[in-house]
Structures are given as C-alpha cells and as structure tokens.
Amino acid sequence: MKIFLDSADLDEIAALCDTGFIDGVTTNPSLIAKSGHNILDRIAEICAIVDGPVSAEVTATDYDTMLAEGRKLAAIGPNVAVKVPLTKAGLQACQTLSHAGTKVNVTLCFTAGQALLAAKAGAAFISPFVGRLDDIGRDGMGLIEEICTLYANYDYPTEVLVASVRSSQTVVDAALMGADVVTLPPKILTALYHHPLTDSGLDAFSQDWAKTGQSIL
Ligand code: G3P
C-alpha cells in the first residue's frame, strides 16, 4: 500500500520524505491556506522534492474554470495529479482532463455511488474522507470496503486513496481491505511507527548493554 503525506508544509514534507516511505503528497485549499504560500509556488516546491504524485486541488466550482485551473496546475510538473471535487462539474472536468492524459484525484467522496461515477470518469484516484464520515456517526471504513469491492468487481483501475485519516489503526484497516493508498497527516505517520513498548524495550536493552562495557564498533 502506498503512503502519501497530507500536507502543504515543505519542511514537514522534506523531513518525512527522507524516511524513504513517502510515495506522494496530497494538498487541499485548506492546507495551502494554512501554509501561507502561493499555490503554484508551493506545488512546484513540493514537486521538486517528491517523485510520486502530488495532488493539487482546483478551487473553481464551474466546469470551464475548473478545467482551466486544472490545466494550469498540471503544467507545473509531470507528477501533478489534479484534484477536483465530486460534483457534476468536477466529474466532467475529471473526464476531460483524464482523456488528455492528466492524472485526476476526485476528492470529497462520501458514498460508493459517487466513487462509481469517478471511476467511470477515468479518475486515477478516488479520495473517500473516512474521518469526516466517522465524525458524523457514519462508518468511514465501511465505505472503503464497499468501494474496494465495487472497483474489483469491474477491474476499475482507479486507485482507492483513503483520506481524512484520524488514527494509525485506520491505516492498518485500509491495508487489510486492500486500499491502494492512504494519505496521512504527519502526526498519524509518526503514530504508525511509534510504540511505547518499543521505547521502553529499547531503554532496557541500552541499559543492559552499557553494563557489558562492550562496543560493536
Ligand atoms: O486532504 C483531504 C483530507 O485528508 C482531509 O482530512 O482531516 O481535514 O478531514 P481532514
């Protein structure tokens, strides 16, 4: 399963890309606003340090402007995936951009029916927001299971990109369901490798090792 970082913070991205297990980056208008940077500059900066797909979201809501924005974002680099919202205009823009060879990430997906239409529109990625569904008492991961089954039934190549992730357990659940990608805020990525028993076990090993007076080097 691929791991993307859900961030527009360049320092954060650079620090975690160093680990070697970041396969791409996703951004959205809120994350760009939080960064305080111009979207075109920031996406170009991210593309310069990330080889995998970098999702950059259009902000228009009508088809023509969405398309123009999508083309401008796609021109930033070959690894830009244009993110469009799951609306009628967004799906139409997805179809046009995908036919022209641009990777499209259809975002703000909350039902399997929406995901079906995104696949038919040629989306490279579908982004169901599991945390936001859980927030309103719905079953976010149940949606992932449905979409994975639905796409497998028809061999749709659209990748299921699990977004709005609130816990490291969601990452494991997504992998067990066969989702293609998870996009994680940095704190969830950290939570994925951190475990208190690892820390306390390491402390104990270090203390015992110090008593031996040995050195491997
Ligand atoms: O990038 C989209 C998504 O991951 C947003 O997550 O936490 O704002 O629901 P969140």
mmCIF file of C-alpha atoms and ligand atoms in Angstrom:
data_model
loop_
_atom_site.group_PDB
_atom_site.id
_atom_site.type_symbol
_atom_site.label_atom_id
_atom_site.label_comp_id
_atom_site.label_asym_id
_atom_site.label_seq_id
_atom_site.Cartn_x
_atom_site.Cartn_y
_atom_site.Cartn_z
ATOM 1 C CA MET A 1 0.000 0.000 0.000
ATOM 2 C CA LYS A 2 1.260 3.450 -0.868
ATOM 3 C CA ILE A 3 1.597 6.156 1.777
ATOM 4 C CA PHE A 4 1.063 9.797 0.827
ATOM 5 C CA LEU A 5 1.576 12.780 3.112
ATOM 6 C CA ASP A 6 -1.423 15.063 3.525
ATOM 7 C CA SER A 7 0.417 18.349 3.958
ATOM 8 C CA ALA A 8 1.497 21.565 2.256
ATOM 9 C CA ASP A 9 4.230 22.245 4.814
ATOM 10 C CA LEU A 10 7.503 21.981 2.888
ATOM 11 C CA ASP A 11 9.746 21.406 5.937
ATOM 12 C CA GLU A 12 7.427 18.699 7.200
ATOM 13 C CA ILE A 13 7.346 17.039 3.767
ATOM 14 C CA ALA A 14 11.131 17.241 3.310
ATOM 15 C CA ALA A 15 11.755 15.764 6.761
ATOM 16 C CA LEU A 16 9.436 12.823 6.208
ATOM 17 C CA CYS A 17 10.441 12.200 2.567
ATOM 18 C CA ASP A 18 13.903 11.471 3.957
ATOM 19 C CA THR A 19 12.493 8.327 5.521
ATOM 20 C CA GLY A 20 12.007 6.816 2.072
ATOM 21 C CA PHE A 21 8.487 5.571 2.658
ATOM 22 C CA ILE A 22 6.544 8.540 1.330
ATOM 23 C CA ASP A 23 5.109 7.712 -2.096
ATOM 24 C CA GLY A 24 3.354 11.011 -2.801
ATOM 25 C CA VAL A 25 1.708 14.108 -1.335
ATOM 26 C CA THR A 26 -1.853 15.400 -1.213
ATOM 27 C CA THR A 27 -2.847 19.012 -0.608
ATOM 28 C CA ASN A 28 -6.157 20.825 -0.496
ATOM 29 C CA PRO A 29 -7.158 24.509 -0.385
ATOM 30 C CA SER A 30 -7.252 24.472 3.438
ATOM 31 C CA LEU A 31 -3.711 23.070 3.671
ATOM 32 C CA ILE A 32 -2.416 25.606 1.100
ATOM 33 C CA ALA A 33 -4.130 28.420 3.047
ATOM 34 C CA LYS A 34 -2.519 27.153 6.273
ATOM 35 C CA SER A 35 0.924 27.175 4.602
ATOM 36 C CA GLY A 36 0.508 30.865 3.776
ATOM 37 C CA HIS A 37 2.116 30.337 0.336
ATOM 38 C CA ASN A 38 1.005 30.849 -3.249
ATOM 39 C CA ILE A 39 -0.488 27.585 -4.541
ATOM 40 C CA LEU A 40 1.514 27.492 -7.795
ATOM 41 C CA ASP A 41 4.809 28.145 -5.993
ATOM 42 C CA ARG A 42 4.076 25.681 -3.217
ATOM 43 C CA ILE A 43 3.064 22.846 -5.565
ATOM 44 C CA ALA A 44 6.225 23.443 -7.645
ATOM 45 C CA GLU A 45 8.323 23.313 -4.454
ATOM 46 C CA ILE A 46 6.698 20.061 -3.375
ATOM 47 C CA CYS A 47 7.154 18.542 -6.854
ATOM 48 C CA ALA A 48 10.852 19.389 -6.685
ATOM 49 C CA ILE A 49 11.345 17.127 -3.663
ATOM 50 C CA VAL A 50 8.717 14.433 -4.237
ATOM 51 C CA ASP A 51 8.905 11.969 -7.140
ATOM 52 C CA GLY A 52 5.449 10.443 -6.686
ATOM 53 C CA PRO A 53 2.051 12.017 -7.383
ATOM 54 C CA VAL A 54 1.432 15.454 -5.860
ATOM 55 C CA SER A 55 -2.264 16.321 -5.675
ATOM 56 C CA ALA A 56 -3.134 19.973 -6.278
ATOM 57 C CA GLU A 57 -6.775 20.987 -5.985
ATOM 58 C CA VAL A 58 -8.782 23.298 -8.213
ATOM 59 C CA THR A 59 -10.802 25.941 -6.383
ATOM 60 C CA ALA A 60 -13.411 26.827 -9.007
ATOM 61 C CA THR A 61 -16.790 25.119 -8.948
ATOM 62 C CA ASP A 62 -17.843 25.539 -12.609
ATOM 63 C CA TYR A 63 -16.589 23.218 -15.361
ATOM 64 C CA ASP A 64 -14.803 25.788 -17.574
ATOM 65 C CA THR A 65 -12.848 27.454 -14.792
ATOM 66 C CA MET A 66 -12.100 24.106 -13.150
ATOM 67 C CA LEU A 67 -10.660 22.890 -16.427
ATOM 68 C CA ALA A 68 -8.522 26.000 -16.880
ATOM 69 C CA GLU A 69 -7.251 25.732 -13.298
ATOM 70 C CA GLY A 70 -6.629 22.007 -13.710
ATOM 71 C CA ARG A 71 -4.569 22.558 -16.857
ATOM 72 C CA LYS A 72 -2.520 25.274 -15.150
ATOM 73 C CA LEU A 73 -1.854 23.053 -12.125
ATOM 74 C CA ALA A 74 -0.990 20.062 -14.339
ATOM 75 C CA ALA A 75 1.551 22.186 -16.239
ATOM 76 C CA ILE A 76 3.584 22.611 -13.026
ATOM 77 C CA GLY A 77 5.062 19.145 -13.365
ATOM 78 C CA PRO A 78 4.523 15.648 -14.750
ATOM 79 C CA ASN A 79 3.755 14.258 -11.304
ATOM 80 C CA VAL A 80 0.908 16.678 -10.530
ATOM 81 C CA ALA A 81 -2.445 14.974 -10.007
ATOM 82 C CA VAL A 82 -5.260 17.487 -10.389
ATOM 83 C CA LYS A 83 -7.769 17.233 -7.570
ATOM 84 C CA VAL A 84 -11.403 18.011 -8.394
ATOM 85 C CA PRO A 85 -14.440 17.832 -6.109
ATOM 86 C CA LEU A 86 -17.047 15.126 -6.539
ATOM 87 C CA THR A 87 -19.683 17.301 -8.171
ATOM 88 C CA LYS A 88 -21.242 17.046 -11.633
ATOM 89 C CA ALA A 89 -18.843 19.711 -12.950
ATOM 90 C CA GLY A 90 -15.944 18.034 -11.149
ATOM 91 C CA LEU A 91 -16.716 14.672 -12.756
ATOM 92 C CA GLN A 92 -16.979 16.309 -16.185
ATOM 93 C CA ALA A 93 -13.646 18.061 -15.641
ATOM 94 C CA CYS A 94 -12.199 14.726 -14.498
ATOM 95 C CA GLN A 95 -13.314 13.100 -17.737
ATOM 96 C CA THR A 96 -11.816 15.826 -19.929
ATOM 97 C CA LEU A 97 -8.525 16.054 -18.023
ATOM 98 C CA SER A 98 -8.153 12.263 -17.816
ATOM 99 C CA HIS A 99 -8.749 11.858 -21.563
ATOM 100 C CA ALA A 100 -5.969 14.394 -22.121
ATOM 101 C CA GLY A 101 -3.596 12.244 -20.058
ATOM 102 C CA THR A 102 -3.691 14.177 -16.770
ATOM 103 C CA LYS A 103 -3.967 12.178 -13.563
ATOM 104 C CA VAL A 104 -7.083 13.257 -11.655
ATOM 105 C CA ASN A 105 -7.835 12.741 -7.976
ATOM 106 C CA VAL A 106 -11.573 13.054 -7.295
ATOM 107 C CA THR A 107 -11.996 14.315 -3.757
ATOM 108 C CA LEU A 108 -14.726 14.805 -1.152
ATOM 109 C CA CYS A 109 -16.202 11.358 -1.808
ATOM 110 C CA PHE A 110 -18.708 10.138 0.765
ATOM 111 C CA THR A 111 -20.631 7.320 -0.981
ATOM 112 C CA ALA A 112 -19.822 4.276 -3.104
ATOM 113 C CA GLY A 113 -22.165 5.622 -5.781
ATOM 114 C CA GLN A 114 -20.003 8.730 -6.069
ATOM 115 C CA ALA A 115 -16.911 6.520 -6.291
ATOM 116 C CA LEU A 116 -18.501 4.524 -9.118
ATOM 117 C CA LEU A 117 -19.025 7.697 -11.148
ATOM 118 C CA ALA A 118 -15.449 8.852 -10.510
ATOM 119 C CA ALA A 119 -14.138 5.546 -11.865
ATOM 120 C CA LYS A 120 -16.356 5.869 -14.939
ATOM 121 C CA ALA A 121 -14.997 9.411 -15.418
ATOM 122 C CA GLY A 122 -11.474 7.987 -15.597
ATOM 123 C CA ALA A 123 -10.169 9.175 -12.217
ATOM 124 C CA ALA A 124 -6.685 7.986 -11.316
ATOM 125 C CA PHE A 125 -7.590 8.281 -7.616
ATOM 126 C CA ILE A 126 -10.795 8.439 -5.594
ATOM 127 C CA SER A 127 -10.498 10.111 -2.179
ATOM 128 C CA PRO A 128 -13.155 8.969 0.311
ATOM 129 C CA PHE A 129 -12.969 11.025 3.538
ATOM 130 C CA VAL A 130 -13.322 8.377 6.231
ATOM 131 C CA GLY A 131 -12.693 10.583 9.289
ATOM 132 C CA ARG A 132 -15.335 13.110 8.289
ATOM 133 C CA LEU A 133 -17.880 10.275 7.912
ATOM 134 C CA ASP A 134 -16.927 8.888 11.336
ATOM 135 C CA ASP A 135 -17.279 12.429 12.733
ATOM 136 C CA ILE A 136 -20.983 12.394 11.831
ATOM 137 C CA GLY A 137 -21.543 8.875 13.157
ATOM 138 C CA ARG A 138 -21.246 7.035 9.818
ATOM 139 C CA ASP A 139 -18.929 4.110 9.005
ATOM 140 C CA GLY A 140 -15.954 5.554 7.126
ATOM 141 C CA MET A 141 -14.103 2.276 6.707
ATOM 142 C CA GLY A 142 -17.328 0.530 5.658
ATOM 143 C CA LEU A 143 -17.281 2.898 2.690
ATOM 144 C CA ILE A 144 -13.707 1.872 1.842
ATOM 145 C CA GLU A 145 -14.729 -1.781 1.898
ATOM 146 C CA GLU A 146 -17.647 -1.080 -0.465
ATOM 147 C CA ILE A 147 -15.510 0.899 -2.922
ATOM 148 C CA CYS A 148 -12.734 -1.713 -2.949
ATOM 149 C CA THR A 149 -15.288 -4.451 -3.720
ATOM 150 C CA LEU A 150 -17.063 -2.379 -6.340
ATOM 151 C CA TYR A 151 -13.835 -1.475 -8.168
ATOM 152 C CA ALA A 152 -12.587 -5.085 -8.006
ATOM 153 C CA ASN A 153 -15.880 -6.335 -9.499
ATOM 154 C CA TYR A 154 -15.290 -4.325 -12.667
ATOM 155 C CA ASP A 155 -11.490 -4.110 -12.666
ATOM 156 C CA TYR A 156 -11.610 -0.313 -12.497
ATOM 157 C CA PRO A 157 -8.025 0.981 -12.416
ATOM 158 C CA THR A 158 -8.965 3.939 -10.190
ATOM 159 C CA GLU A 159 -6.890 3.774 -7.007
ATOM 160 C CA VAL A 160 -8.678 3.987 -3.661
ATOM 161 C CA LEU A 161 -6.941 6.762 -1.712
ATOM 162 C CA VAL A 162 -8.112 6.717 1.904
ATOM 163 C CA ALA A 163 -8.238 10.326 3.119
ATOM 164 C CA SER A 164 -9.218 12.169 6.298
ATOM 165 C CA VAL A 165 -7.381 9.613 8.412
ATOM 166 C CA ARG A 166 -7.542 10.165 12.168
ATOM 167 C CA SER A 167 -5.680 7.130 13.565
ATOM 168 C CA SER A 168 -2.917 4.662 12.777
ATOM 169 C CA GLN A 169 -5.406 1.799 13.119
ATOM 170 C CA THR A 170 -7.238 3.193 10.071
ATOM 171 C CA VAL A 171 -4.030 2.670 8.095
ATOM 172 C CA VAL A 172 -3.928 -0.987 9.105
ATOM 173 C CA ASP A 173 -7.631 -1.436 8.376
ATOM 174 C CA ALA A 174 -7.177 0.190 4.954
ATOM 175 C CA ALA A 175 -4.302 -2.179 4.160
ATOM 176 C CA LEU A 176 -6.352 -5.199 5.276
ATOM 177 C CA MET A 177 -9.137 -4.100 2.924
ATOM 178 C CA GLY A 178 -6.700 -3.753 0.039
ATOM 179 C CA ALA A 179 -6.961 0.026 -0.379
ATOM 180 C CA ASP A 180 -4.259 1.318 -2.736
ATOM 181 C CA VAL A 181 -3.170 4.446 -0.866
ATOM 182 C CA VAL A 182 -3.586 6.214 2.464
ATOM 183 C CA THR A 183 -2.843 9.908 2.823
ATOM 184 C CA LEU A 184 -1.709 10.833 6.289
ATOM 185 C CA PRO A 185 -1.139 13.985 8.273
ATOM 186 C CA PRO A 186 2.424 13.811 9.680
ATOM 187 C CA LYS A 187 1.237 13.073 13.226
ATOM 188 C CA ILE A 188 -0.508 9.874 12.072
ATOM 189 C CA LEU A 189 2.602 8.775 10.205
ATOM 190 C CA THR A 190 4.574 9.261 13.417
ATOM 191 C CA ALA A 191 1.940 7.352 15.379
ATOM 192 C CA LEU A 192 2.346 4.495 12.891
ATOM 193 C CA TYR A 193 5.937 3.764 13.870
ATOM 194 C CA HIS A 194 5.855 4.917 17.472
ATOM 195 C CA HIS A 195 5.005 2.456 20.240
ATOM 196 C CA PRO A 196 5.676 2.916 23.989
ATOM 197 C CA LEU A 197 6.770 -0.731 24.324
ATOM 198 C CA THR A 198 9.357 -0.152 21.578
ATOM 199 C CA ASP A 199 10.696 2.839 23.545
ATOM 200 C CA SER A 200 10.766 1.085 26.923
ATOM 201 C CA GLY A 201 12.257 -2.073 25.357
ATOM 202 C CA LEU A 202 14.998 -0.011 23.738
ATOM 203 C CA ASP A 203 15.751 1.726 27.051
ATOM 204 C CA ALA A 204 16.144 -1.633 28.776
ATOM 205 C CA PHE A 205 18.415 -3.002 26.017
ATOM 206 C CA SER A 206 20.575 0.144 26.161
ATOM 207 C CA GLN A 207 20.952 -0.066 29.941
ATOM 208 C CA ASP A 208 21.864 -3.773 29.863
ATOM 209 C CA TRP A 209 24.284 -3.176 27.014
ATOM 210 C CA ALA A 210 26.027 -0.341 28.881
ATOM 211 C CA LYS A 211 26.720 -2.782 31.768
ATOM 212 C CA THR A 212 28.708 -5.100 29.462
ATOM 213 C CA GLY A 213 31.250 -2.400 28.567
ATOM 214 C CA GLN A 214 31.258 -3.796 25.027
ATOM 215 C CA SER A 215 31.200 -1.849 21.749
ATOM 216 C CA ILE A 216 30.302 -3.297 18.366
ATOM 217 C CA LEU A 217 32.466 -0.723 16.544
HETATM 218 O O1 G3P B 1 -6.781 16.098 2.028
HETATM 219 C C1 G3P B 1 -8.037 15.662 2.322
HETATM 220 C C2 G3P B 1 -8.273 15.060 3.677
HETATM 221 O O2 G3P B 1 -7.288 14.158 4.044
HETATM 222 C C3 G3P B 1 -8.741 15.999 4.731
HETATM 223 O O3 G3P B 1 -8.723 15.469 6.022
HETATM 224 O O4 G3P B 1 -8.717 15.758 8.480
HETATM 225 O O5 G3P B 1 -9.450 17.665 7.008
HETATM 226 O O6 G3P B 1 -10.873 15.640 7.277
HETATM 227 P P1 G3P B 1 -9.497 16.178 7.245
#
